């Protein structure tokens, strides 16, 4: 049974939802955010050995401190994920901030998997 809905909110509503999330986490910090873009993307999970894909809207913001931040919204406005204070290593063309939420990065970090290619962070 799917744990998502396919009906994504309008981009204006998605931006409002994303900003509401950031304000609930840290109202003062949220004042320094500027919308960069909204992209339609897909996410997936494995259910009983079957990969299930579902659509999301990825709302990317930049903070006036130079960090990147985003909220990912699924169908019916469901919050799928969010990140804040993500830093980019421009010299290496890859993410600088650790990726503890990402299984393959954790495996690389613990020596149980290969190092990920850019743009993923070095483990």
GROMACS .gro file of N, CA and C in nm:
model
  369
    1UNK      N    1   0.084  -0.118   0.000
    1UNK     CA    2   0.000   0.000   0.000
    1UNK      C    3   0.089   0.125   0.000
    2UNK      N    4   0.064   0.218  -0.088
    2UNK     CA    5   0.146   0.340  -0.093
    2UNK      C    6   0.131   0.423   0.035
    3UNK      N    7   0.241   0.489   0.072
    3UNK     CA    8   0.237   0.577   0.189
    3UNK      C    9   0.242   0.723   0.144
    4UNK      N   10   0.198   0.748   0.026
    4UNK     CA   11   0.205   0.881  -0.032
    4UNK      C   12   0.081   0.906  -0.116
    5UNK      N   13   0.063   1.031  -0.155
    5UNK     CA   14  -0.042   1.068  -0.249
    5UNK      C   15   0.025   1.132  -0.369
    6UNK      N   16  -0.033   1.115  -0.486
    6UNK     CA   17   0.027   1.168  -0.609
    6UNK      C   18  -0.006   1.315  -0.633
    7UNK      N   19  -0.106   1.369  -0.566
    7UNK     CA   20  -0.150   1.506  -0.595
    7UNK      C   21  -0.060   1.606  -0.524
    8UNK      N   22   0.032   1.666  -0.600
    8UNK     CA   23   0.124   1.765  -0.545
    8UNK      C   24   0.056   1.901  -0.534
    9UNK      N   25   0.093   1.979  -0.433
    9UNK     CA   26   0.037   2.114  -0.423
    9UNK      C   27   0.089   2.203  -0.534
   10UNK      N   28   0.018   2.313  -0.559
   10UNK     CA   29   0.065   2.413  -0.654
   10UNK      C   30   0.196   2.469  -0.599
   11UNK      N   31   0.283   2.518  -0.688
   11UNK     CA   32   0.415   2.567  -0.645
   11UNK      C   33   0.405   2.680  -0.542
   12UNK      N   34   0.307   2.768  -0.556
   12UNK     CA   35   0.290   2.876  -0.457
   12UNK      C   36   0.259   2.819  -0.319
   13UNK      N   37   0.172   2.719  -0.315
   13UNK     CA   38   0.137   2.655  -0.188
   13UNK      C   39   0.257   2.578  -0.133
   14UNK      N   40   0.333   2.512  -0.220
   14UNK     CA   41   0.452   2.439  -0.176
   14UNK      C   42   0.554   2.533  -0.113
   15UNK      N   43   0.574   2.650  -0.173
   15UNK     CA   44   0.666   2.748  -0.115
   15UNK      C   45   0.619   2.791   0.024
   16UNK      N   46   0.490   2.814   0.039
   16UNK     CA   47   0.436   2.854   0.169
   16UNK      C   48   0.456   2.743   0.272
   17UNK      N   49   0.429   2.619   0.234
   17UNK     CA   50   0.449   2.506   0.326
   17UNK      C   51   0.595   2.498   0.368
   18UNK      N   52   0.685   2.511   0.272
   18UNK     CA   53   0.828   2.502   0.301
   18UNK      C   54   0.872   2.611   0.398
   19UNK      N   55   0.827   2.733   0.375
   19UNK     CA   56   0.864   2.842   0.465
   19UNK      C   57   0.802   2.824   0.603
   20UNK      N   58   0.681   2.770   0.609
   20UNK     CA   59   0.619   2.742   0.739
   20UNK      C   60   0.703   2.641   0.817
   21UNK      N   61   0.754   2.539   0.749
   21UNK     CA   62   0.840   2.440   0.815
   21UNK      C   63   0.964   2.507   0.871
   22UNK      N   64   1.031   2.586   0.789
   22UNK     CA   65   1.154   2.651   0.833
   22UNK      C   66   1.127   2.748   0.949
   23UNK      N   67   1.013   2.817   0.946
   23UNK     CA   68   0.979   2.909   1.055
   23UNK      C   69   0.949   2.835   1.184
   24UNK      N   70   0.886   2.718   1.174
   24UNK     CA   71   0.858   2.639   1.294
   24UNK      C   72   0.986   2.586   1.357
   25UNK      N   73   1.084   2.554   1.274
   25UNK     CA   74   1.211   2.504   1.324
   25UNK      C   75   1.290   2.616   1.391
   26UNK      N   76   1.297   2.733   1.325
   26UNK     CA   77   1.376   2.845   1.379
   26UNK      C   78   1.329   2.974   1.310
   27UNK      N   79   1.241   3.044   1.375
   27UNK     CA   80   1.180   3.164   1.315
   27UNK      C   81   1.285   3.268   1.276
   28UNK      N   82   1.382   3.293   1.362
   28UNK     CA   83   1.485   3.393   1.334
   28UNK      C   84   1.568   3.352   1.212
   29UNK      N   85   1.608   3.226   1.207
   29UNK     CA   86   1.687   3.175   1.094
   29UNK      C   87   1.609   3.188   0.963
   30UNK      N   88   1.481   3.156   0.968
   30UNK     CA   89   1.397   3.159   0.848
   30UNK      C   90   1.391   3.298   0.785
   31UNK      N   91   1.410   3.402   0.864
   31UNK     CA   92   1.407   3.538   0.810
   31UNK      C   93   1.520   3.562   0.710
   32UNK      N   94   1.627   3.483   0.717
   32UNK     CA   95   1.740   3.500   0.626
   32UNK      C   96   1.734   3.415   0.501
   33UNK      N   97   1.622   3.345   0.479
   33UNK     CA   98   1.609   3.256   0.364
   33UNK      C   99   1.551   3.326   0.241
   34UNK      N  100   1.602   3.287   0.124
   34UNK     CA  101   1.552   3.335  -0.004
   34UNK      C  102   1.527   3.213  -0.093
   35UNK      N  103   1.412   3.208  -0.156
   35UNK     CA  104   1.380   3.099  -0.248
   35UNK      C  105   1.475   3.101  -0.367
   36UNK      N  106   1.532   2.984  -0.399
   36UNK     CA  107   1.615   2.971  -0.520
   36UNK      C  108   1.536   2.908  -0.633
   37UNK      N  109   1.472   2.794  -0.604
   37UNK     CA  110   1.394   2.728  -0.709
   37UNK      C  111   1.306   2.619  -0.650
   38UNK      N  112   1.210   2.578  -0.731
   38UNK     CA  113   1.123   2.466  -0.697
   38UNK      C  114   1.131   2.368  -0.813
   39UNK      N  115   1.165   2.243  -0.783
   39UNK     CA  116   1.179   2.140  -0.886
   39UNK      C  117   1.086   2.023  -0.856
   40UNK      N  118   1.029   1.967  -0.961
   40UNK     CA  119   0.956   1.841  -0.947
   40UNK      C  120   1.060   1.730  -0.956
   41UNK      N  121   1.062   1.643  -0.856
   41UNK     CA  122   1.156   1.531  -0.851
   41UNK      C  123   1.081   1.405  -0.812
   42UNK      N  124   1.154   1.295  -0.797
   42UNK     CA  125   1.095   1.172  -0.747
   42UNK      C  126   1.176   1.122  -0.628
   43UNK      N  127   1.111   1.052  -0.540
   43UNK     CA  128   1.174   0.982  -0.429
   43UNK      C  129   1.129   0.837  -0.438
   44UNK      N  130   1.196   0.751  -0.365
   44UNK     CA  131   1.156   0.611  -0.368
   44UNK      C  132   1.182   0.545  -0.234
   45UNK      N  133   1.115   0.433  -0.216
   45UNK     CA  134   1.139   0.346  -0.101
   45UNK      C  135   1.117   0.203  -0.149
   46UNK      N  136   1.162   0.107  -0.070
   46UNK     CA  137   1.146  -0.035  -0.105
   46UNK      C  138   1.041  -0.094  -0.013
   47UNK      N  139   0.941  -0.158  -0.072
   47UNK     CA  140   0.832  -0.220   0.002
   47UNK      C  141   0.820  -0.364  -0.044
   48UNK      N  142   0.856  -0.457   0.042
   48UNK     CA  143   0.846  -0.599   0.006
   48UNK      C  144   0.933  -0.634  -0.113
   49UNK      N  145   1.048  -0.572  -0.125
   49UNK     CA  146   1.140  -0.599  -0.235
   49UNK      C  147   1.110  -0.521  -0.362
   50UNK      N  148   1.001  -0.447  -0.363
   50UNK     CA  149   0.964  -0.367  -0.480
   50UNK      C  150   0.996  -0.220  -0.455
   51UNK      N  151   1.060  -0.157  -0.553
   51UNK     CA  152   1.089  -0.015  -0.543
   51UNK      C  153   0.965   0.065  -0.584
   52UNK      N  154   0.923   0.153  -0.497
   52UNK     CA  155   0.806   0.237  -0.521
   52UNK      C  156   0.855   0.380  -0.537
   53UNK      N  157   0.823   0.443  -0.650
   53UNK     CA  158   0.860   0.582  -0.674
   53UNK      C  159   0.737   0.671  -0.657
   54UNK      N  160   0.761   0.792  -0.611
   54UNK     CA  161   0.651   0.887  -0.596
   54UNK      C  162   0.702   1.028  -0.622
   55UNK      N  163   0.615   1.116  -0.671
   55UNK     CA  164   0.656   1.253  -0.705
   55UNK      C  165   0.665   1.342  -0.582
   56UNK      N  166   0.756   1.439  -0.590
   56UNK     CA  167   0.771   1.539  -0.484
   56UNK      C  168   0.804   1.674  -0.547
   57UNK      N  169   0.788   1.778  -0.469
   57UNK     CA  170   0.838   1.911  -0.504
   57UNK      C  171   0.952   1.942  -0.408
   58UNK      N  172   1.066   1.981  -0.464
   58UNK     CA  173   1.187   2.012  -0.387
   58UNK      C  174   1.202   2.163  -0.388
   59UNK      N  175   1.189   2.224  -0.271
   59UNK     CA  176   1.195   2.370  -0.258
   59UNK      C  177   1.331   2.405  -0.200
   60UNK      N  178   1.417   2.465  -0.282
   60UNK     CA  179   1.554   2.498  -0.242
   60UNK      C  180   1.564   2.646  -0.209
   61UNK      N  181   1.630   2.674  -0.096
   61UNK     CA  182   1.648   2.811  -0.049
   61UNK      C  183   1.795   2.834  -0.016
   62UNK      N  184   1.834   2.959  -0.016
   62UNK     CA  185   1.967   2.997   0.029
   62UNK      C  186   1.952   3.090   0.148
   63UNK      N  187   2.038   3.072   0.246
   63UNK     CA  188   2.037   3.159   0.363
   63UNK      C  189   2.140   3.269   0.342
   64UNK      N  190   2.119   3.383   0.408
   64UNK     CA  191   2.214   3.493   0.391
   64UNK      C  192   2.351   3.462   0.451
   65UNK      N  193   2.367   3.348   0.520
   65UNK     CA  194   2.498   3.304   0.568
   65UNK      C  195   2.572   3.218   0.464
   66UNK      N  196   2.509   3.197   0.347
   66UNK     CA  197   2.571   3.121   0.239
   66UNK      C  198   2.534   2.974   0.234
   67UNK      N  199   2.457   2.925   0.330
   67UNK     CA  200   2.419   2.783   0.330
   67UNK      C  201   2.297   2.760   0.242
   68UNK      N  202   2.282   2.633   0.200
   68UNK     CA  203   2.166   2.591   0.124
   68UNK      C  204   2.071   2.517   0.218
   69UNK      N  205   1.943   2.527   0.188
   69UNK     CA  206   1.838   2.469   0.272
   69UNK      C  207   1.727   2.423   0.180
   70UNK      N  208   1.656   2.317   0.219
   70UNK     CA  209   1.544   2.275   0.136
   70UNK      C  210   1.442   2.197   0.215
   71UNK      N  211   1.322   2.196   0.159
   71UNK     CA  212   1.211   2.117   0.211
   71UNK      C  213   1.156   2.041   0.092
   72UNK      N  214   1.131   1.912   0.111
   72UNK     CA  215   1.073   1.830   0.005
   72UNK      C  216   0.931   1.796   0.046
   73UNK      N  217   0.837   1.823  -0.045
   73UNK     CA  218   0.695   1.808  -0.016
   73UNK      C  219   0.635   1.706  -0.112
   74UNK      N  220   0.561   1.612  -0.054
   74UNK     CA  221   0.493   1.511  -0.132
   74UNK      C  222   0.348   1.547  -0.156
   75UNK      N  223   0.275   1.447  -0.200
   75UNK     CA  224   0.134   1.467  -0.229
   75UNK      C  225   0.055   1.516  -0.109
   76UNK      N  226  -0.046   1.595  -0.138
   76UNK     CA  227  -0.132   1.653  -0.036
   76UNK      C  228  -0.055   1.737   0.067
   77UNK      N  229   0.063   1.787   0.028
   77UNK     CA  230   0.140   1.875   0.116
   77UNK      C  231   0.218   1.805   0.225
   78UNK      N  232   0.233   1.673   0.215
   78UNK     CA  233   0.307   1.597   0.316
   78UNK      C  234   0.455   1.634   0.313
   79UNK      N  235   0.514   1.660   0.429
   79UNK     CA  236   0.657   1.688   0.439
   79UNK      C  237   0.732   1.555   0.431
   80UNK      N  238   0.819   1.543   0.332
   80UNK     CA  239   0.897   1.421   0.313
   80UNK      C  240   1.032   1.432   0.381
   81UNK      N  241   1.097   1.546   0.365
   81UNK     CA  242   1.230   1.566   0.424
   81UNK      C  243   1.259   1.716   0.427
   82UNK      N  244   1.355   1.754   0.510
   82UNK     CA  245   1.407   1.890   0.504
   82UNK      C  246   1.550   1.889   0.555
   83UNK      N  247   1.626   1.984   0.506
   83UNK     CA  248   1.765   2.002   0.549
   83UNK      C  249   1.792   2.150   0.561
   84UNK      N  250   1.884   2.183   0.652
   84UNK     CA  251   1.927   2.322   0.665
   84UNK      C  252   2.076   2.324   0.691
   85UNK      N  253   2.136   2.438   0.660
   85UNK     CA  254   2.279   2.459   0.684
   85UNK      C  255   2.367   2.364   0.601
   86UNK      N  256   2.327   2.335   0.479
   86UNK     CA  257   2.408   2.251   0.391
   86UNK      C  258   2.512   2.340   0.323
   87UNK      N  259   2.635   2.299   0.332
   87UNK     CA  260   2.746   2.376   0.273
   87UNK      C  261   2.798   2.304   0.149
   88UNK      N  262   2.851   2.382   0.055
   88UNK     CA  263   2.902   2.332  -0.072
   88UNK      C  264   3.051   2.359  -0.081
   89UNK      N  265   3.129   2.260  -0.124
   89UNK     CA  266   3.273   2.276  -0.147
   89UNK      C  267   3.291   2.306  -0.295
   90UNK      N  268   3.305   2.433  -0.327
   90UNK     CA  269   3.313   2.476  -0.467
   90UNK      C  270   3.441   2.427  -0.534
   91UNK      N  271   3.550   2.417  -0.460
   91UNK     CA  272   3.677   2.370  -0.518
   91UNK      C  273   3.669   2.223  -0.559
   92UNK      N  274   3.596   2.143  -0.481
   92UNK     CA  275   3.584   2.000  -0.509
   92UNK      C  276   3.457   1.967  -0.588
   93UNK      N  277   3.373   2.066  -0.610
   93UNK     CA  278   3.245   2.048  -0.681
   93UNK      C  279   3.160   1.939  -0.616
   94UNK      N  280   3.154   1.945  -0.484
   94UNK     CA  281   3.073   1.847  -0.413
   94UNK      C  282   3.023   1.906  -0.281
   95UNK      N  283   2.927   1.841  -0.228
   95UNK     CA  284   2.871   1.879  -0.099
   95UNK      C  285   2.978   1.869   0.008
   96UNK      N  286   2.979   1.964   0.099
   96UNK     CA  287   3.074   1.963   0.210
   96UNK      C  288   3.011   1.903   0.336
   97UNK      N  289   2.882   1.926   0.356
   97UNK     CA  290   2.812   1.881   0.476
   97UNK      C  291   2.794   1.730   0.475
   98UNK      N  292   2.818   1.667   0.590
   98UNK     CA  293   2.801   1.522   0.602
   98UNK      C  294   2.658   1.482   0.569
   99UNK      N  295   2.640   1.355   0.530
   99UNK     CA  296   2.512   1.306   0.480
   99UNK      C  297   2.462   1.187   0.562
  100UNK      N  298   2.444   1.204   0.691
  100UNK     CA  299   2.409   1.093   0.779
  100UNK      C  300   2.273   1.031   0.747
  101UNK      N  301   2.186   1.100   0.678
  101UNK     CA  302   2.054   1.047   0.643
  101UNK      C  303   2.059   0.954   0.521
  102UNK      N  304   2.174   0.943   0.456
  102UNK     CA  305   2.186   0.874   0.327
  102UNK      C  306   2.263   0.743   0.346
  103UNK      N  307   2.196   0.629   0.330
  103UNK     CA  308   2.254   0.499   0.362
  103UNK      C  309   2.388   0.473   0.294
  104UNK      N  310   2.401   0.503   0.165
  104UNK     CA  311   2.527   0.476   0.095
  104UNK      C  312   2.641   0.561   0.149
  105UNK      N  313   2.613   0.683   0.192
  105UNK     CA  314   2.717   0.767   0.251
  105UNK      C  315   2.761   0.709   0.386
  106UNK      N  316   2.666   0.663   0.466
  106UNK     CA  317   2.699   0.602   0.596
  106UNK      C  318   2.784   0.478   0.575
  107UNK      N  319   2.750   0.396   0.476
  107UNK     CA  320   2.831   0.276   0.447
  107UNK      C  321   2.972   0.315   0.406
  108UNK      N  322   2.986   0.417   0.324
  108UNK     CA  323   3.120   0.464   0.285
  108UNK      C  324   3.195   0.517   0.407
  109UNK      N  325   3.127   0.589   0.492
  109UNK     CA  326   3.188   0.648   0.612
  109UNK      C  327   3.240   0.540   0.707
  110UNK      N  328   3.167   0.429   0.717
  110UNK     CA  329   3.206   0.321   0.807
  110UNK      C  330   3.297   0.219   0.740
  111UNK      N  331   3.334   0.244   0.614
  111UNK     CA  332   3.424   0.154   0.543
  111UNK      C  333   3.357   0.030   0.487
  112UNK      N  334   3.225   0.029   0.486
  112UNK     CA  335   3.150  -0.087   0.438
  112UNK      C  336   3.100  -0.069   0.295
  113UNK      N  337   3.133   0.044   0.233
  113UNK     CA  338   3.090   0.071   0.096
  113UNK      C  339   3.189   0.163   0.030
  114UNK      N  340   3.176   0.180  -0.102
  114UNK     CA  341   3.269   0.267  -0.175
  114UNK      C  342   3.244   0.415  -0.148
  115UNK      N  343   3.348   0.494  -0.167
  115UNK     CA  344   3.336   0.640  -0.159
  115UNK      C  345   3.240   0.686  -0.268
  116UNK      N  346   3.152   0.778  -0.236
  116UNK     CA  347   3.056   0.828  -0.334
  116UNK      C  348   3.120   0.933  -0.423
  117UNK      N  349   3.074   0.937  -0.546
  117UNK     CA  350   3.122   1.035  -0.643
  117UNK      C  351   3.057   1.170  -0.616
  118UNK      N  352   3.121   1.279  -0.662
  118UNK     CA  353   3.057   1.411  -0.653
  118UNK      C  354   2.924   1.408  -0.729
  119UNK      N  355   2.826   1.478  -0.684
  119UNK     CA  356   2.831   1.587  -0.588
  119UNK      C  357   2.815   1.545  -0.442
  120UNK      N  358   2.811   1.413  -0.412
  120UNK     CA  359   2.796   1.369  -0.273
  120UNK      C  360   2.917   1.410  -0.190
  121UNK      N  361   2.895   1.428  -0.061
  121UNK     CA  362   3.003   1.464   0.031
  121UNK      C  363   3.102   1.349   0.045
  122UNK      N  364   3.228   1.382   0.069
  122UNK     CA  365   3.327   1.280   0.102
  122UNK      C  366   3.289   1.218   0.235
  123UNK      N  367   3.299   1.086   0.240
  123UNK     CA  368   3.271   1.016   0.366
  123UNK      C  369   3.400   1.007   0.440
   0.00000   0.00000   0.00000
